[in-house]
């Protein structure tokens, strides 16, 4: 089934962004609000201690699983927020590159934030997402 999400690209705003500036979903779409996806394995342990990219990869795997269980895929995501526990831009970029690669051509509107701390011991990355689907 075709995605309910329409990505909006600006002809006025800078092209420097690596994502669409906005997205819409029709009124009859079911919205899916995902909890922040954390870098936890099946046993609940934080993976990739000290490694922003590995933690982002685990977050994407967990987010993909949650989407599938809600009847969606990454193509149905309408926006993301990527939280990175660091004040160093290179750490944010390490996590962002993983997220960007995971979404490919479906470059949803996103916010990348450096934060002071996240909830789990050794956690460096968390990804929030909203999706929209037609049932």
PDB file of C-alpha atoms in Angstrom:
ATOM      1  CA  UNK A   1       0.000   0.000   0.000  1.00  0.00           C
ATOM      2  CA  UNK A   2       1.254   3.504  -0.799  1.00  0.00           C
ATOM      3  CA  UNK A   3       2.443   5.619   2.094  1.00  0.00           C
ATOM      4  CA  UNK A   4       0.003   8.139   3.573  1.00  0.00           C
ATOM      5  CA  UNK A   5       2.900  10.559   4.113  1.00  0.00           C
ATOM      6  CA  UNK A   6       3.624  13.397   1.690  1.00  0.00           C
ATOM      7  CA  UNK A   7       6.998  15.097   2.126  1.00  0.00           C
ATOM      8  CA  UNK A   8       7.013  18.852   1.479  1.00  0.00           C
ATOM      9  CA  UNK A   9      10.129  20.387  -0.067  1.00  0.00           C
ATOM     10  CA  UNK A  10      10.766  24.126   0.071  1.00  0.00           C
ATOM     11  CA  UNK A  11      11.871  26.115  -2.948  1.00  0.00           C
ATOM     12  CA  UNK A  12      12.740  29.062  -0.684  1.00  0.00           C
ATOM     13  CA  UNK A  13      14.484  27.576   2.368  1.00  0.00           C
ATOM     14  CA  UNK A  14      18.152  26.500   2.138  1.00  0.00           C
ATOM     15  CA  UNK A  15      18.882  23.138   0.543  1.00  0.00           C
ATOM     16  CA  UNK A  16      21.499  22.484   3.243  1.00  0.00           C
ATOM     17  CA  UNK A  17      19.053  20.395   5.251  1.00  0.00           C
ATOM     18  CA  UNK A  18      19.262  16.651   4.658  1.00  0.00           C
ATOM     19  CA  UNK A  19      15.512  16.200   5.037  1.00  0.00           C
ATOM     20  CA  UNK A  20      12.190  17.564   3.856  1.00  0.00           C
ATOM     21  CA  UNK A  21      11.102  20.682   5.741  1.00  0.00           C
ATOM     22  CA  UNK A  22       7.554  19.445   6.353  1.00  0.00           C
ATOM     23  CA  UNK A  23       5.288  16.452   5.876  1.00  0.00           C
ATOM     24  CA  UNK A  24       1.553  15.887   5.772  1.00  0.00           C
ATOM     25  CA  UNK A  25      -0.843  12.994   6.172  1.00  0.00           C
ATOM     26  CA  UNK A  26      -4.497  12.967   5.062  1.00  0.00           C
ATOM     27  CA  UNK A  27      -7.285  13.255   7.631  1.00  0.00           C
ATOM     28  CA  UNK A  28      -8.169   9.569   7.288  1.00  0.00           C
ATOM     29  CA  UNK A  29      -4.658   8.360   8.183  1.00  0.00           C
ATOM     30  CA  UNK A  30      -4.035   6.618  11.494  1.00  0.00           C
ATOM     31  CA  UNK A  31      -1.199   8.284  13.378  1.00  0.00           C
ATOM     32  CA  UNK A  32       1.326   6.168  15.269  1.00  0.00           C
ATOM     33  CA  UNK A  33       3.302   7.861  18.045  1.00  0.00           C
ATOM     34  CA  UNK A  34       6.369   5.841  18.982  1.00  0.00           C
ATOM     35  CA  UNK A  35       8.081   6.062  22.325  1.00  0.00           C
ATOM     36  CA  UNK A  36      11.724   7.010  22.086  1.00  0.00           C
ATOM     37  CA  UNK A  37      13.636   4.099  20.589  1.00  0.00           C
ATOM     38  CA  UNK A  38      16.599   3.250  22.797  1.00  0.00           C
ATOM     39  CA  UNK A  39      19.792   1.270  22.096  1.00  0.00           C
ATOM     40  CA  UNK A  40      18.704  -1.762  24.109  1.00  0.00           C
ATOM     41  CA  UNK A  41      19.108  -5.399  23.125  1.00  0.00           C
ATOM     42  CA  UNK A  42      16.495  -8.121  23.750  1.00  0.00           C
ATOM     43  CA  UNK A  43      17.782  -8.586  27.311  1.00  0.00           C
ATOM     44  CA  UNK A  44      17.410  -4.862  28.054  1.00  0.00           C
ATOM     45  CA  UNK A  45      21.139  -4.100  28.072  1.00  0.00           C
ATOM     46  CA  UNK A  46      22.516  -0.963  26.410  1.00  0.00           C
ATOM     47  CA  UNK A  47      24.510  -1.912  23.308  1.00  0.00           C
ATOM     48  CA  UNK A  48      27.489  -0.064  21.848  1.00  0.00           C
ATOM     49  CA  UNK A  49      28.798   1.491  25.042  1.00  0.00           C
ATOM     50  CA  UNK A  50      30.634   4.672  23.989  1.00  0.00           C
ATOM     51  CA  UNK A  51      29.744   4.261  20.278  1.00  0.00           C
ATOM     52  CA  UNK A  52      27.195   6.739  18.890  1.00  0.00           C
ATOM     53  CA  UNK A  53      26.813   4.998  15.522  1.00  0.00           C
ATOM     54  CA  UNK A  54      26.284   1.522  17.010  1.00  0.00           C
ATOM     55  CA  UNK A  55      23.714   2.886  19.419  1.00  0.00           C
ATOM     56  CA  UNK A  56      21.900   4.688  16.581  1.00  0.00           C
ATOM     57  CA  UNK A  57      21.824   1.422  14.606  1.00  0.00           C
ATOM     58  CA  UNK A  58      20.224  -0.399  17.556  1.00  0.00           C
ATOM     59  CA  UNK A  59      17.707   2.425  17.970  1.00  0.00           C
ATOM     60  CA  UNK A  60      16.768   2.090  14.286  1.00  0.00           C
ATOM     61  CA  UNK A  61      16.359  -1.694  14.660  1.00  0.00           C
ATOM     62  CA  UNK A  62      14.109  -1.223  17.687  1.00  0.00           C
ATOM     63  CA  UNK A  63      12.137   1.558  15.990  1.00  0.00           C
ATOM     64  CA  UNK A  64      11.635  -0.628  12.899  1.00  0.00           C
ATOM     65  CA  UNK A  65      10.313  -3.430  15.098  1.00  0.00           C
ATOM     66  CA  UNK A  66       7.885  -1.085  16.881  1.00  0.00           C
ATOM     67  CA  UNK A  67       6.712   0.285  13.527  1.00  0.00           C
ATOM     68  CA  UNK A  68       6.161  -3.231  12.142  1.00  0.00           C
ATOM     69  CA  UNK A  69       4.144  -4.197  15.237  1.00  0.00           C
ATOM     70  CA  UNK A  70       1.988  -1.092  14.704  1.00  0.00           C
ATOM     71  CA  UNK A  71       1.443  -1.963  11.027  1.00  0.00           C
ATOM     72  CA  UNK A  72       3.934   0.500   9.558  1.00  0.00           C
ATOM     73  CA  UNK A  73       7.411   0.796   8.031  1.00  0.00           C
ATOM     74  CA  UNK A  74      10.022   3.551   7.920  1.00  0.00           C
ATOM     75  CA  UNK A  75       8.319   4.734   4.701  1.00  0.00           C
ATOM     76  CA  UNK A  76       5.318   5.669   6.880  1.00  0.00           C
ATOM     77  CA  UNK A  77       7.297   7.852   9.286  1.00  0.00           C
ATOM     78  CA  UNK A  78       6.208  11.494   9.135  1.00  0.00           C
ATOM     79  CA  UNK A  79       8.839  13.005  11.471  1.00  0.00           C
ATOM     80  CA  UNK A  80      11.723  12.118  13.774  1.00  0.00           C
ATOM     81  CA  UNK A  81      13.606  13.605  16.677  1.00  0.00           C
ATOM     82  CA  UNK A  82      17.121  12.290  17.292  1.00  0.00           C
ATOM     83  CA  UNK A  83      18.510  12.870  20.778  1.00  0.00           C
ATOM     84  CA  UNK A  84      22.265  12.524  21.306  1.00  0.00           C
ATOM     85  CA  UNK A  85      23.901  12.813  24.721  1.00  0.00           C
ATOM     86  CA  UNK A  86      26.826  15.023  23.713  1.00  0.00           C
ATOM     87  CA  UNK A  87      27.871  18.617  23.188  1.00  0.00           C
ATOM     88  CA  UNK A  88      30.274  17.578  20.415  1.00  0.00           C
ATOM     89  CA  UNK A  89      28.771  18.057  16.944  1.00  0.00           C
ATOM     90  CA  UNK A  90      30.822  15.174  15.553  1.00  0.00           C
ATOM     91  CA  UNK A  91      28.978  12.809  17.918  1.00  0.00           C
ATOM     92  CA  UNK A  92      25.650  14.169  16.718  1.00  0.00           C
ATOM     93  CA  UNK A  93      26.778  13.693  13.116  1.00  0.00           C
ATOM     94  CA  UNK A  94      27.824  10.072  13.833  1.00  0.00           C
ATOM     95  CA  UNK A  95      24.312   9.263  15.036  1.00  0.00           C
ATOM     96  CA  UNK A  96      22.637  11.340  12.318  1.00  0.00           C
ATOM     97  CA  UNK A  97      24.487   9.576   9.482  1.00  0.00           C
ATOM     98  CA  UNK A  98      23.047   6.240  10.649  1.00  0.00           C
ATOM     99  CA  UNK A  99      19.517   7.658  10.823  1.00  0.00           C
ATOM    100  CA  UNK A 100      19.845   9.361   7.446  1.00  0.00           C
ATOM    101  CA  UNK A 101      21.090   6.145   5.828  1.00  0.00           C
ATOM    102  CA  UNK A 102      18.231   4.135   7.375  1.00  0.00           C
ATOM    103  CA  UNK A 103      15.587   6.421   5.872  1.00  0.00           C
ATOM    104  CA  UNK A 104      17.205   6.741   2.445  1.00  0.00           C
ATOM    105  CA  UNK A 105      15.066   8.655  -0.046  1.00  0.00           C
ATOM    106  CA  UNK A 106      12.266   8.987   2.535  1.00  0.00           C
ATOM    107  CA  UNK A 107      14.011  11.953   4.156  1.00  0.00           C
ATOM    108  CA  UNK A 108      11.394  12.913   6.731  1.00  0.00           C
ATOM    109  CA  UNK A 109      11.442  16.208   8.641  1.00  0.00           C
ATOM    110  CA  UNK A 110      13.812  15.691  11.554  1.00  0.00           C
ATOM    111  CA  UNK A 111      15.287  17.445  14.542  1.00  0.00           C
ATOM    112  CA  UNK A 112      18.765  16.560  15.818  1.00  0.00           C
ATOM    113  CA  UNK A 113      19.440  17.558  19.421  1.00  0.00           C
ATOM    114  CA  UNK A 114      22.414  17.401  21.741  1.00  0.00           C
ATOM    115  CA  UNK A 115      21.214  16.681  25.275  1.00  0.00           C
ATOM    116  CA  UNK A 116      22.949  16.290  28.620  1.00  0.00           C
ATOM    117  CA  UNK A 117      21.774  12.803  29.596  1.00  0.00           C
ATOM    118  CA  UNK A 118      19.411  10.034  28.511  1.00  0.00           C
ATOM    119  CA  UNK A 119      17.538   7.515  30.640  1.00  0.00           C
ATOM    120  CA  UNK A 120      19.544   4.292  30.532  1.00  0.00           C
ATOM    121  CA  UNK A 121      23.037   3.686  31.823  1.00  0.00           C
ATOM    122  CA  UNK A 122      25.568   4.272  29.003  1.00  0.00           C
ATOM    123  CA  UNK A 123      22.797   5.461  26.658  1.00  0.00           C
ATOM    124  CA  UNK A 124      23.989   8.013  24.100  1.00  0.00           C
ATOM    125  CA  UNK A 125      21.207   7.996  21.462  1.00  0.00           C
ATOM    126  CA  UNK A 126      17.409   7.922  21.390  1.00  0.00           C
ATOM    127  CA  UNK A 127      15.105   8.335  18.379  1.00  0.00           C
ATOM    128  CA  UNK A 128      11.490   9.466  18.547  1.00  0.00           C
ATOM    129  CA  UNK A 129       9.169   9.057  15.563  1.00  0.00           C
ATOM    130  CA  UNK A 130       5.618   9.638  14.382  1.00  0.00           C
ATOM    131  CA  UNK A 131       4.163   7.614  11.505  1.00  0.00           C
ATOM    132  CA  UNK A 132       0.934   7.758   9.485  1.00  0.00           C
ATOM    133  CA  UNK A 133      -0.780   4.826   7.749  1.00  0.00           C
ATOM    134  CA  UNK A 134      -3.930   3.997   5.836  1.00  0.00           C
ATOM    135  CA  UNK A 135      -5.671   0.935   7.275  1.00  0.00           C
TER     136      UNK A 135
END
